[in-house]
JSON list of C-alpha atoms in Angstrom, two decimals:
[
{"chain": "A", "resi": 465, "resn": "MET", "atom": "CA", "xyz": [-27.75, 22.25, -133.28]},
{"chain": "A", "resi": 466, "resn": "PRO", "atom": "CA", "xyz": [-30.59, 21.37, -130.01]},
{"chain": "A", "resi": 467, "resn": "THR", "atom": "CA", "xyz": [-28.86, 22.41, -126.78]},
{"chain": "A", "resi": 468, "resn": "LYS", "atom": "CA", "xyz": [-29.57, 22.85, -123.21]},
{"chain": "A", "resi": 469, "resn": "THR", "atom": "CA", "xyz": [-28.20, 23.76, -120.04]},
{"chain": "A", "resi": 470, "resn": "LEU", "atom": "CA", "xyz": [-28.99, 21.32, -117.06]},
{"chain": "A", "resi": 471, "resn": "GLN", "atom": "CA", "xyz": [-28.92, 20.48, -113.33]},
{"chain": "A", "resi": 472, "resn": "ILE", "atom": "CA", "xyz": [-27.27, 17.17, -112.18]},
{"chain": "A", "resi": 473, "resn": "PRO", "atom": "CA", "xyz": [-27.64, 16.29, -108.77]},
{"chain": "A", "resi": 474, "resn": "THR", "atom": "CA", "xyz": [-25.30, 14.89, -107.14]},
{"chain": "A", "resi": 475, "resn": "ALA", "atom": "CA", "xyz": [-23.85, 13.08, -103.59]},
{"chain": "A", "resi": 476, "resn": "ASP", "atom": "CA", "xyz": [-23.13, 17.09, -102.59]},
{"chain": "A", "resi": 477, "resn": "GLY", "atom": "CA", "xyz": [-25.12, 18.85, -104.50]},
{"chain": "A", "resi": 478, "resn": "GLN", "atom": "CA", "xyz": [-26.56, 20.12, -107.85]},
{"chain": "A", "resi": 479, "resn": "ALA", "atom": "CA", "xyz": [-23.75, 20.35, -110.67]},
{"chain": "A", "resi": 480, "resn": "ASP", "atom": "CA", "xyz": [-24.78, 22.27, -113.48]},
{"chain": "A", "resi": 481, "resn": "ALA", "atom": "CA", "xyz": [-24.46, 21.35, -117.05]},
{"chain": "A", "resi": 482, "resn": "PHE", "atom": "CA", "xyz": [-24.36, 21.88, -120.58]},
{"chain": "A", "resi": 483, "resn": "ALA", "atom": "CA", "xyz": [-25.42, 19.93, -122.91]},
{"chain": "A", "resi": 484, "resn": "ALA", "atom": "CA", "xyz": [-25.23, 18.92, -127.27]},
{"chain": "A", "resi": 485, "resn": "PHE", "atom": "CA", "xyz": [-26.90, 17.02, -128.96]},
{"chain": "A", "resi": 486, "resn": "PRO", "atom": "CA", "xyz": [-28.48, 16.52, -133.14]},
{"chain": "A", "resi": 487, "resn": "VAL", "atom": "CA", "xyz": [-31.89, 17.72, -134.27]},
{"chain": "A", "resi": 488, "resn": "HIS", "atom": "CA", "xyz": [-32.85, 14.23, -135.11]},
{"chain": "A", "resi": 489, "resn": "GLY", "atom": "CA", "xyz": [-35.15, 13.25, -132.42]},
{"chain": "A", "resi": 490, "resn": "GLU", "atom": "CA", "xyz": [-33.73, 9.71, -132.29]},
{"chain": "A", "resi": 491, "resn": "ARG", "atom": "CA", "xyz": [-31.72, 8.88, -129.76]},
{"chain": "A", "resi": 492, "resn": "HIS", "atom": "CA", "xyz": [-27.71, 8.84, -129.90]},
{"chain": "A", "resi": 493, "resn": "PRO", "atom": "CA", "xyz": [-25.00, 7.32, -127.82]},
{"chain": "A", "resi": 494, "resn": "GLY", "atom": "CA", "xyz": [-23.90, 9.56, -124.78]},
{"chain": "A", "resi": 495, "resn": "VAL", "atom": "CA", "xyz": [-20.22, 11.23, -124.36]},
{"chain": "A", "resi": 496, "resn": "LEU", "atom": "CA", "xyz": [-19.40, 13.04, -121.17]},
{"chain": "A", "resi": 497, "resn": "MET", "atom": "CA", "xyz": [-16.93, 15.48, -121.76]},
{"chain": "A", "resi": 498, "resn": "TYR", "atom": "CA", "xyz": [-14.78, 16.94, -119.26]},
{"chain": "A", "resi": 499, "resn": "ALA", "atom": "CA", "xyz": [-13.13, 20.09, -119.47]},
{"chain": "A", "resi": 500, "resn": "ASP", "atom": "CA", "xyz": [-9.64, 21.19, -119.55]},
{"chain": "A", "resi": 501, "resn": "GLY", "atom": "CA", "xyz": [-9.26, 23.27, -115.58]},
{"chain": "A", "resi": 502, "resn": "PHE", "atom": "CA", "xyz": [-11.43, 27.20, -117.41]},
{"chain": "A", "resi": 503, "resn": "GLY", "atom": "CA", "xyz": [-14.36, 25.60, -116.83]},
{"chain": "A", "resi": 504, "resn": "ILE", "atom": "CA", "xyz": [-17.43, 25.70, -119.81]},
{"chain": "A", "resi": 505, "resn": "ARG", "atom": "CA", "xyz": [-16.98, 28.73, -121.98]},
{"chain": "A", "resi": 506, "resn": "PRO", "atom": "CA", "xyz": [-18.06, 29.30, -125.56]},
{"chain": "A", "resi": 507, "resn": "VAL", "atom": "CA", "xyz": [-15.31, 26.79, -126.88]},
{"chain": "A", "resi": 508, "resn": "LEU", "atom": "CA", "xyz": [-16.31, 23.76, -124.59]},
{"chain": "A", "resi": 509, "resn": "ARG", "atom": "CA", "xyz": [-19.67, 24.91, -126.26]},
{"chain": "A", "resi": 510, "resn": "GLU", "atom": "CA", "xyz": [-18.47, 25.28, -129.68]},
{"chain": "A", "resi": 511, "resn": "MET", "atom": "CA", "xyz": [-16.63, 21.66, -129.33]},
{"chain": "A", "resi": 512, "resn": "ALA", "atom": "CA", "xyz": [-19.39, 20.03, -127.31]},
{"chain": "A", "resi": 513, "resn": "ARG", "atom": "CA", "xyz": [-21.94, 20.82, -130.35]},
{"chain": "A", "resi": 514, "resn": "GLU", "atom": "CA", "xyz": [-19.06, 19.48, -132.64]},
{"chain": "A", "resi": 515, "resn": "LEU", "atom": "CA", "xyz": [-18.79, 16.02, -131.63]},
{"chain": "A", "resi": 516, "resn": "ALA", "atom": "CA", "xyz": [-22.96, 15.91, -130.59]},
{"chain": "A", "resi": 517, "resn": "GLY", "atom": "CA", "xyz": [-23.27, 16.89, -134.54]},
{"chain": "A", "resi": 518, "resn": "HIS", "atom": "CA", "xyz": [-21.56, 13.76, -135.47]},
{"chain": "A", "resi": 519, "resn": "GLY", "atom": "CA", "xyz": [-24.24, 11.86, -133.86]},
{"chain": "A", "resi": 520, "resn": "TYR", "atom": "CA", "xyz": [-24.01, 12.08, -129.96]},
{"chain": "A", "resi": 521, "resn": "TYR", "atom": "CA", "xyz": [-25.29, 13.60, -126.64]},
{"chain": "A", "resi": 522, "resn": "VAL", "atom": "CA", "xyz": [-22.70, 15.23, -125.26]},
{"chain": "A", "resi": 523, "resn": "LEU", "atom": "CA", "xyz": [-22.70, 16.20, -121.43]},
{"chain": "A", "resi": 524, "resn": "VAL", "atom": "CA", "xyz": [-20.65, 18.54, -120.69]},
{"chain": "A", "resi": 525, "resn": "PRO", "atom": "CA", "xyz": [-20.43, 19.11, -116.49]},
{"chain": "A", "resi": 526, "resn": "ASN", "atom": "CA", "xyz": [-19.45, 22.10, -113.96]},
{"chain": "A", "resi": 527, "resn": "LEU", "atom": "CA", "xyz": [-16.56, 20.70, -112.33]},
{"chain": "A", "resi": 528, "resn": "PHE", "atom": "CA", "xyz": [-16.32, 23.10, -109.91]},
{"chain": "A", "resi": 529, "resn": "TYR", "atom": "CA", "xyz": [-19.94, 23.27, -109.07]},
{"chain": "A", "resi": 530, "resn": "ARG", "atom": "CA", "xyz": [-19.61, 23.01, -106.22]},
{"chain": "A", "resi": 531, "resn": "HIS", "atom": "CA", "xyz": [-18.22, 26.95, -105.67]},
{"chain": "A", "resi": 532, "resn": "GLY", "atom": "CA", "xyz": [-20.58, 28.49, -108.03]},
{"chain": "A", "resi": 533, "resn": "PRO", "atom": "CA", "xyz": [-22.76, 28.49, -111.67]},
{"chain": "A", "resi": 534, "resn": "ALA", "atom": "CA", "xyz": [-20.06, 28.61, -114.64]},
{"chain": "A", "resi": 535, "resn": "PRO", "atom": "CA", "xyz": [-18.00, 30.79, -115.36]},
{"chain": "A", "resi": 536, "resn": "VAL", "atom": "CA", "xyz": [-16.74, 29.77, -111.86]},
{"chain": "A", "resi": 537, "resn": "ILE", "atom": "CA", "xyz": [-14.54, 32.85, -112.35]},
{"chain": "A", "resi": 538, "resn": "GLU", "atom": "CA", "xyz": [-14.19, 35.71, -114.79]},
{"chain": "A", "resi": 539, "resn": "LEU", "atom": "CA", "xyz": [-12.26, 34.92, -117.52]},
{"chain": "A", "resi": 540, "resn": "PRO", "atom": "CA", "xyz": [-10.97, 37.08, -120.08]},
{"chain": "A", "resi": 541, "resn": "GLU", "atom": "CA", "xyz": [-12.18, 36.37, -123.93]},
{"chain": "A", "resi": 542, "resn": "HIS", "atom": "CA", "xyz": [-8.19, 35.46, -124.59]},
{"chain": "A", "resi": 543, "resn": "ILE", "atom": "CA", "xyz": [-6.39, 33.65, -121.76]},
{"chain": "A", "resi": 544, "resn": "GLY", "atom": "CA", "xyz": [-2.99, 34.49, -122.71]},
{"chain": "A", "resi": 545, "resn": "GLU", "atom": "CA", "xyz": [0.30, 34.77, -121.12]},
{"chain": "A", "resi": 546, "resn": "GLU", "atom": "CA", "xyz": [-0.47, 37.99, -119.55]},
{"chain": "A", "resi": 547, "resn": "ALA", "atom": "CA", "xyz": [-4.01, 37.26, -118.13]},
{"chain": "A", "resi": 548, "resn": "ARG", "atom": "CA", "xyz": [-2.87, 33.22, -116.65]},
{"chain": "A", "resi": 549, "resn": "PRO", "atom": "CA", "xyz": [-1.98, 34.13, -113.70]},
{"chain": "A", "resi": 550, "resn": "ALA", "atom": "CA", "xyz": [-4.09, 35.33, -112.53]},
{"chain": "A", "resi": 551, "resn": "VAL", "atom": "CA", "xyz": [-6.66, 33.50, -113.47]},
{"chain": "A", "resi": 552, "resn": "PHE", "atom": "CA", "xyz": [-4.60, 30.49, -111.96]},
{"chain": "A", "resi": 553, "resn": "ALA", "atom": "CA", "xyz": [-4.26, 31.82, -108.56]},
{"chain": "A", "resi": 554, "resn": "GLN", "atom": "CA", "xyz": [-8.45, 31.62, -108.84]},
{"chain": "A", "resi": 555, "resn": "LEU", "atom": "CA", "xyz": [-8.48, 28.08, -110.18]},
{"chain": "A", "resi": 556, "resn": "MET", "atom": "CA", "xyz": [-5.62, 26.24, -108.18]},
{"chain": "A", "resi": 557, "resn": "PRO", "atom": "CA", "xyz": [-7.88, 26.57, -104.53]},
{"chain": "A", "resi": 558, "resn": "LEU", "atom": "CA", "xyz": [-10.46, 24.65, -106.91]},
{"chain": "A", "resi": 559, "resn": "ILE", "atom": "CA", "xyz": [-8.15, 21.95, -108.61]},
{"chain": "A", "resi": 560, "resn": "GLU", "atom": "CA", "xyz": [-6.58, 21.57, -106.21]},
{"chain": "A", "resi": 561, "resn": "ALA", "atom": "CA", "xyz": [-9.94, 21.18, -103.74]},
{"chain": "A", "resi": 562, "resn": "HIS", "atom": "CA", "xyz": [-11.73, 18.34, -106.25]},
{"chain": "A", "resi": 563, "resn": "THR", "atom": "CA", "xyz": [-10.14, 15.59, -104.48]},
{"chain": "A", "resi": 564, "resn": "ALA", "atom": "CA", "xyz": [-9.67, 12.14, -105.96]},
{"chain": "A", "resi": 565, "resn": "ASP", "atom": "CA", "xyz": [-13.23, 11.38, -103.64]},
{"chain": "A", "resi": 566, "resn": "ARG", "atom": "CA", "xyz": [-15.09, 14.35, -105.06]},
{"chain": "A", "resi": 567, "resn": "VAL", "atom": "CA", "xyz": [-14.34, 13.38, -108.42]},
{"chain": "A", "resi": 568, "resn": "LEU", "atom": "CA", "xyz": [-15.05, 9.93, -108.75]},
{"chain": "A", "resi": 569, "resn": "ARG", "atom": "CA", "xyz": [-18.74, 10.65, -106.78]},
{"chain": "A", "resi": 570, "resn": "ASP", "atom": "CA", "xyz": [-19.65, 13.10, -109.11]},
{"chain": "A", "resi": 571, "resn": "ALA", "atom": "CA", "xyz": [-18.66, 10.57, -111.84]},
{"chain": "A", "resi": 572, "resn": "ASP", "atom": "CA", "xyz": [-21.20, 8.33, -110.37]},
{"chain": "A", "resi": 573, "resn": "ALA", "atom": "CA", "xyz": [-23.30, 10.92, -111.26]},
{"chain": "A", "resi": 574, "resn": "TYR", "atom": "CA", "xyz": [-22.92, 12.22, -114.06]},
{"chain": "A", "resi": 575, "resn": "LEU", "atom": "CA", "xyz": [-23.11, 9.02, -115.84]},
{"chain": "A", "resi": 576, "resn": "ARG", "atom": "CA", "xyz": [-26.76, 7.93, -114.36]},
{"chain": "A", "resi": 577, "resn": "PHE", "atom": "CA", "xyz": [-27.81, 11.48, -115.82]},
{"chain": "A", "resi": 578, "resn": "LEU", "atom": "CA", "xyz": [-26.21, 10.78, -118.95]},
{"chain": "A", "resi": 579, "resn": "THR", "atom": "CA", "xyz": [-27.65, 7.78, -119.80]},
{"chain": "A", "resi": 580, "resn": "ALA", "atom": "CA", "xyz": [-31.29, 8.42, -118.37]},
{"chain": "A", "resi": 581, "resn": "GLN", "atom": "CA", "xyz": [-32.15, 11.06, -120.24]},
{"chain": "A", "resi": 582, "resn": "PRO", "atom": "CA", "xyz": [-34.43, 10.37, -124.13]},
{"chain": "A", "resi": 583, "resn": "GLU", "atom": "CA", "xyz": [-31.82, 11.57, -126.23]},
{"chain": "A", "resi": 584, "resn": "VAL", "atom": "CA", "xyz": [-29.60, 8.87, -124.85]},
{"chain": "A", "resi": 585, "resn": "SER", "atom": "CA", "xyz": [-29.41, 5.29, -126.46]},
{"chain": "A", "resi": 586, "resn": "GLY", "atom": "CA", "xyz": [-28.60, 2.75, -124.39]},
{"chain": "A", "resi": 587, "resn": "GLY", "atom": "CA", "xyz": [-25.03, -0.17, -124.43]},
{"chain": "A", "resi": 588, "resn": "PRO", "atom": "CA", "xyz": [-21.83, 1.89, -123.33]},
{"chain": "A", "resi": 589, "resn": "VAL", "atom": "CA", "xyz": [-21.04, 4.79, -123.12]},
{"chain": "A", "resi": 590, "resn": "ALA", "atom": "CA", "xyz": [-17.66, 6.89, -123.86]},
{"chain": "A", "resi": 591, "resn": "VAL", "atom": "CA", "xyz": [-15.63, 9.71, -121.56]},
{"chain": "A", "resi": 592, "resn": "THR", "atom": "CA", "xyz": [-13.15, 12.46, -123.03]},
{"chain": "A", "resi": 593, "resn": "GLY", "atom": "CA", "xyz": [-11.33, 15.06, -121.29]},
{"chain": "A", "resi": 594, "resn": "TYR", "atom": "CA", "xyz": [-9.17, 17.74, -121.64]},
{"chain": "A", "resi": 595, "resn": "CYS", "atom": "CA", "xyz": [-6.25, 19.24, -119.37]},
{"chain": "A", "resi": 596, "resn": "ILE", "atom": "CA", "xyz": [-7.55, 18.25, -116.37]},
{"chain": "A", "resi": 597, "resn": "GLY", "atom": "CA", "xyz": [-10.10, 16.84, -117.54]},
{"chain": "A", "resi": 598, "resn": "GLY", "atom": "CA", "xyz": [-8.94, 14.10, -119.06]},
{"chain": "A", "resi": 599, "resn": "LEU", "atom": "CA", "xyz": [-7.38, 13.32, -115.37]},
{"chain": "A", "resi": 600, "resn": "LEU", "atom": "CA", "xyz": [-10.87, 13.05, -114.79]},
{"chain": "A", "resi": 601, "resn": "ALA", "atom": "CA", "xyz": [-12.16, 11.43, -118.07]},
{"chain": "A", "resi": 602, "resn": "THR", "atom": "CA", "xyz": [-9.58, 8.95, -117.23]},
{"chain": "A", "resi": 603, "resn": "ARG", "atom": "CA", "xyz": [-10.23, 7.72, -113.06]},
{"chain": "A", "resi": 604, "resn": "THR", "atom": "CA", "xyz": [-13.60, 7.48, -114.47]},
{"chain": "A", "resi": 605, "resn": "ALA", "atom": "CA", "xyz": [-13.29, 5.27, -117.43]},
{"chain": "A", "resi": 606, "resn": "VAL", "atom": "CA", "xyz": [-11.46, 2.82, -114.87]},
{"chain": "A", "resi": 607, "resn": "ALA", "atom": "CA", "xyz": [-13.95, 3.40, -111.99]},
{"chain": "A", "resi": 608, "resn": "HIS", "atom": "CA", "xyz": [-17.37, 2.32, -114.63]},
{"chain": "A", "resi": 609, "resn": "PRO", "atom": "CA", "xyz": [-15.36, -0.37, -116.93]},
{"chain": "A", "resi": 610, "resn": "GLY", "atom": "CA", "xyz": [-18.43, -2.48, -117.92]},
{"chain": "A", "resi": 611, "resn": "GLN", "atom": "CA", "xyz": [-19.84, 1.17, -119.11]},
{"chain": "A", "resi": 612, "resn": "ILE", "atom": "CA", "xyz": [-17.60, 2.95, -120.57]},
{"chain": "A", "resi": 613, "resn": "ALA", "atom": "CA", "xyz": [-16.54, 1.61, -124.42]},
{"chain": "A", "resi": 614, "resn": "ALA", "atom": "CA", "xyz": [-13.87, 4.73, -125.11]},
{"chain": "A", "resi": 615, "resn": "LEU", "atom": "CA", "xyz": [-12.07, 6.85, -123.23]},
{"chain": "A", "resi": 616, "resn": "ALA", "atom": "CA", "xyz": [-10.06, 10.31, -124.95]},
{"chain": "A", "resi": 617, "resn": "ALA", "atom": "CA", "xyz": [-7.86, 12.79, -122.90]},
{"chain": "A", "resi": 618, "resn": "PHE", "atom": "CA", "xyz": [-5.59, 15.48, -124.64]},
{"chain": "A", "resi": 619, "resn": "HIS", "atom": "CA", "xyz": [-3.12, 16.96, -122.69]},
{"chain": "A", "resi": 620, "resn": "GLY", "atom": "CA", "xyz": [-4.12, 15.82, -119.84]},
{"chain": "A", "resi": 621, "resn": "PRO", "atom": "CA", "xyz": [-1.77, 14.78, -117.38]},
{"chain": "A", "resi": 622, "resn": "VAL", "atom": "CA", "xyz": [-3.43, 10.93, -117.64]},
{"chain": "A", "resi": 623, "resn": "GLY", "atom": "CA", "xyz": [-0.69, 8.77, -115.55]},
{"chain": "A", "resi": 624, "resn": "ALA", "atom": "CA", "xyz": [-0.83, 11.25, -112.36]},
{"chain": "A", "resi": 625, "resn": "ASP", "atom": "CA", "xyz": [-2.05, 8.43, -110.36]},
{"chain": "A", "resi": 626, "resn": "GLY", "atom": "CA", "xyz": [0.41, 5.95, -111.02]},
{"chain": "A", "resi": 627, "resn": "PRO", "atom": "CA", "xyz": [0.26, 3.07, -113.84]},
{"chain": "A", "resi": 628, "resn": "ASP", "atom": "CA", "xyz": [-1.44, 0.83, -110.96]},
{"chain": "A", "resi": 629, "resn": "SER", "atom": "CA", "xyz": [-4.66, 3.27, -110.58]},
{"chain": "A", "resi": 630, "resn": "LEU", "atom": "CA", "xyz": [-5.05, 1.98, -114.82]},
{"chain": "A", "resi": 631, "resn": "SER", "atom": "CA", "xyz": [-5.92, -1.63, -113.98]},
{"chain": "A", "resi": 632, "resn": "LYS", "atom": "CA", "xyz": [-8.96, -1.90, -114.28]},
{"chain": "A", "resi": 633, "resn": "LEU", "atom": "CA", "xyz": [-9.42, -0.36, -117.28]},
{"chain": "A", "resi": 634, "resn": "THR", "atom": "CA", "xyz": [-11.76, -1.31, -120.34]},
{"chain": "A", "resi": 635, "resn": "ALA", "atom": "CA", "xyz": [-12.17, 1.07, -122.35]},
{"chain": "A", "resi": 636, "resn": "GLU", "atom": "CA", "xyz": [-10.19, 1.09, -125.67]},
{"chain": "A", "resi": 637, "resn": "VAL", "atom": "CA", "xyz": [-7.90, 4.75, -125.51]},
{"chain": "A", "resi": 638, "resn": "HIS", "atom": "CA", "xyz": [-6.37, 7.25, -127.18]},
{"chain": "A", "resi": 639, "resn": "PHE", "atom": "CA", "xyz": [-4.46, 10.07, -125.30]},
{"chain": "A", "resi": 640, "resn": "GLY", "atom": "CA", "xyz": [-3.47, 13.04, -127.54]},
{"chain": "A", "resi": 641, "resn": "HIS", "atom": "CA", "xyz": [-0.31, 13.91, -125.40]},
{"chain": "A", "resi": 642, "resn": "ALA", "atom": "CA", "xyz": [1.08, 17.91, -125.66]},
{"chain": "A", "resi": 643, "resn": "GLU", "atom": "CA", "xyz": [5.31, 17.83, -126.47]},
{"chain": "A", "resi": 644, "resn": "SER", "atom": "CA", "xyz": [5.58, 20.33, -123.64]},
{"chain": "A", "resi": 645, "resn": "ASP", "atom": "CA", "xyz": [3.78, 17.84, -121.29]},
{"chain": "A", "resi": 646, "resn": "LEU", "atom": "CA", "xyz": [5.72, 14.74, -121.91]},
{"chain": "A", "resi": 647, "resn": "THR", "atom": "CA", "xyz": [9.28, 13.52, -122.96]},
{"chain": "A", "resi": 648, "resn": "SER", "atom": "CA", "xyz": [9.57, 9.72, -125.06]},
{"chain": "A", "resi": 649, "resn": "GLU", "atom": "CA", "xyz": [10.90, 7.97, -122.55]},
{"chain": "A", "resi": 650, "resn": "ALA", "atom": "CA", "xyz": [7.79, 8.72, -120.77]},
{"chain": "A", "resi": 651, "resn": "LEU", "atom": "CA", "xyz": [5.49, 7.65, -123.34]},
{"chain": "A", "resi": 652, "resn": "GLY", "atom": "CA", "xyz": [7.31, 5.00, -123.27]},
{"chain": "A", "resi": 653, "resn": "GLU", "atom": "CA", "xyz": [6.33, 4.13, -119.55]},
{"chain": "A", "resi": 654, "resn": "LEU", "atom": "CA", "xyz": [2.70, 4.94, -120.21]},
{"chain": "A", "resi": 655, "resn": "ASN", "atom": "CA", "xyz": [2.02, 2.89, -123.15]},
{"chain": "A", "resi": 656, "resn": "LYS", "atom": "CA", "xyz": [4.42, 0.13, -121.37]},
{"chain": "A", "resi": 657, "resn": "VAL", "atom": "CA", "xyz": [1.04, -0.29, -119.30]},
{"chain": "A", "resi": 658, "resn": "LEU", "atom": "CA", "xyz": [-0.97, -0.03, -121.51]},
{"chain": "A", "resi": 659, "resn": "ASP", "atom": "CA", "xyz": [0.43, -2.93, -123.23]},
{"chain": "A", "resi": 660, "resn": "ALA", "atom": "CA", "xyz": [0.27, -4.61, -120.08]},
{"chain": "A", "resi": 661, "resn": "ARG", "atom": "CA", "xyz": [-3.55, -3.76, -119.34]},
{"chain": "A", "resi": 662, "resn": "GLY", "atom": "CA", "xyz": [-4.51, -5.61, -122.66]},
{"chain": "A", "resi": 663, "resn": "VAL", "atom": "CA", "xyz": [-6.71, -2.74, -124.04]},
{"chain": "A", "resi": 664, "resn": "GLY", "atom": "CA", "xyz": [-7.75, -1.58, -127.26]},
{"chain": "A", "resi": 665, "resn": "TYR", "atom": "CA", "xyz": [-4.98, 1.69, -128.06]},
{"chain": "A", "resi": 666, "resn": "THR", "atom": "CA", "xyz": [-2.99, 4.64, -129.57]},
{"chain": "A", "resi": 667, "resn": "SER", "atom": "CA", "xyz": [-1.20, 7.33, -126.94]},
{"chain": "A", "resi": 668, "resn": "GLU", "atom": "CA", "xyz": [1.24, 9.17, -129.03]},
{"chain": "A", "resi": 669, "resn": "ILE", "atom": "CA", "xyz": [2.40, 12.63, -128.91]},
{"chain": "A", "resi": 670, "resn": "TYR", "atom": "CA", "xyz": [1.35, 15.33, -131.18]},
{"chain": "A", "resi": 671, "resn": "PRO", "atom": "CA", "xyz": [4.14, 16.79, -133.21]},
{"chain": "A", "resi": 672, "resn": "GLY", "atom": "CA", "xyz": [4.45, 20.41, -132.20]},
{"chain": "A", "resi": 673, "resn": "THR", "atom": "CA", "xyz": [2.53, 20.82, -129.47]},
{"chain": "A", "resi": 674, "resn": "VAL", "atom": "CA", "xyz": [2.13, 22.38, -126.27]},
{"chain": "A", "resi": 675, "resn": "HIS", "atom": "CA", "xyz": [-0.20, 21.92, -123.51]},
{"chain": "A", "resi": 676, "resn": "GLY", "atom": "CA", "xyz": [-3.87, 23.33, -124.39]},
{"chain": "A", "resi": 677, "resn": "PHE", "atom": "CA", "xyz": [-3.33, 22.99, -128.38]},
{"chain": "A", "resi": 678, "resn": "THR", "atom": "CA", "xyz": [-7.26, 22.29, -128.69]},
{"chain": "A", "resi": 679, "resn": "MET", "atom": "CA", "xyz": [-8.62, 25.34, -126.44]},
{"chain": "A", "resi": 680, "resn": "SER", "atom": "CA", "xyz": [-8.70, 28.51, -129.80]},
{"chain": "A", "resi": 681, "resn": "ASP", "atom": "CA", "xyz": [-8.99, 30.79, -127.03]},
{"chain": "A", "resi": 682, "resn": "THR", "atom": "CA", "xyz": [-5.39, 30.59, -125.61]},
{"chain": "A", "resi": 683, "resn": "ASP", "atom": "CA", "xyz": [-2.13, 30.83, -127.04]},
{"chain": "A", "resi": 684, "resn": "ALA", "atom": "CA", "xyz": [-1.21, 27.19, -127.24]},
{"chain": "A", "resi": 685, "resn": "PHE", "atom": "CA", "xyz": [-3.50, 27.11, -129.70]},
{"chain": "A", "resi": 686, "resn": "ASN", "atom": "CA", "xyz": [-2.50, 24.06, -132.12]},
{"chain": "A", "resi": 687, "resn": "PRO", "atom": "CA", "xyz": [-5.29, 24.08, -135.52]},
{"chain": "A", "resi": 688, "resn": "ALA", "atom": "CA", "xyz": [-3.63, 21.61, -137.24]},
{"chain": "A", "resi": 689, "resn": "ALA", "atom": "CA", "xyz": [-4.12, 19.14, -133.76]},
{"chain": "A", "resi": 690, "resn": "LEU", "atom": "CA", "xyz": [-6.78, 20.53, -133.04]},
{"chain": "A", "resi": 691, "resn": "GLN", "atom": "CA", "xyz": [-7.69, 18.68, -136.66]},
{"chain": "A", "resi": 692, "resn": "LEU", "atom": "CA", "xyz": [-5.96, 16.24, -135.51]},
{"chain": "A", "resi": 693, "resn": "HIS", "atom": "CA", "xyz": [-7.86, 15.39, -132.47]},
{"chain": "A", "resi": 694, "resn": "TRP", "atom": "CA", "xyz": [-10.83, 15.15, -133.94]},
{"chain": "A", "resi": 695, "resn": "ASP", "atom": "CA", "xyz": [-9.28, 12.63, -136.30]},
{"chain": "A", "resi": 696, "resn": "ARG", "atom": "CA", "xyz": [-8.21, 10.93, -133.42]},
{"chain": "A", "resi": 697, "resn": "LEU", "atom": "CA", "xyz": [-11.44, 11.32, -131.53]},
{"chain": "A", "resi": 698, "resn": "LEU", "atom": "CA", "xyz": [-14.23, 10.63, -133.58]},
{"chain": "A", "resi": 699, "resn": "PRO", "atom": "CA", "xyz": [-12.85, 6.49, -135.38]},
{"chain": "A", "resi": 700, "resn": "LEU", "atom": "CA", "xyz": [-12.87, 6.23, -131.63]},
{"chain": "A", "resi": 701, "resn": "LEU", "atom": "CA", "xyz": [-15.81, 6.89, -131.02]},
{"chain": "A", "resi": 702, "resn": "GLY", "atom": "CA", "xyz": [-17.64, 5.61, -134.05]},
{"chain": "A", "resi": 703, "resn": "ARG", "atom": "CA", "xyz": [-15.60, 1.46, -133.69]},
{"chain": "A", "resi": 704, "resn": "THR", "atom": "CA", "xyz": [-17.00, 1.19, -129.63]},
{"chain": "A", "resi": 705, "resn": "LEU", "atom": "CA", "xyz": [-20.66, 2.80, -129.43]},
{"chain": "A", "resi": 706, "resn": "THR", "atom": "CA", "xyz": [-23.15, 1.57, -130.68]},
{"chain": "A", "resi": 707, "resn": "ARG", "atom": "CA", "xyz": [-25.86, 3.64, -132.51]},
{"chain": "A", "resi": 708, "resn": "THR", "atom": "CA", "xyz": [-29.13, 2.15, -132.42]}
]
């Protein structure tokens, strides 16, 4: 699977990024993938390569490029419970500094860059994200209703900006929630907002999961839930993105 390390021009500098795409020479639909708070690392590269293998150009930007290239902080090979406090002590200032204004400025730059790549076909793109990246993906889809055809977010705080924040959403949506992240009542309230918006969506709690269930380098990893994530994500992209 061809991969590249890239530099994305942004309003605030240069964001390093990882891209994976099919070996075939033709152009492919674009997918902007937002990492979780731990950022670009081997598990994210592998997920991008797997998605690319299904016929997509996948761009994974370093969310915290203002603080240095990825990996912005040193991460253990396995982010277990013993390591998490020290890791989060370093990560939280970066997450807190990544304001909504920064997110949207960066999203503009990421989408311009993605759609300009010679391997990317014309037409709408998709955005997906994990953990905090799910919130960033949601903000991006809301801010670019004519350009983003599909939004997928996994164990992400997608309702953190309040119900009115989804008022301009037009993309088809899949939200895969961790059982530990919200109650069935909260899920019902979120789904009422999506019903009112009139978009096509699935929004469900993945059974037996805790926050971070897609990430194989953490204690939260759930192989069955990761497979369910692919079972939901791939048909969504297949329905919404045009192949040339």
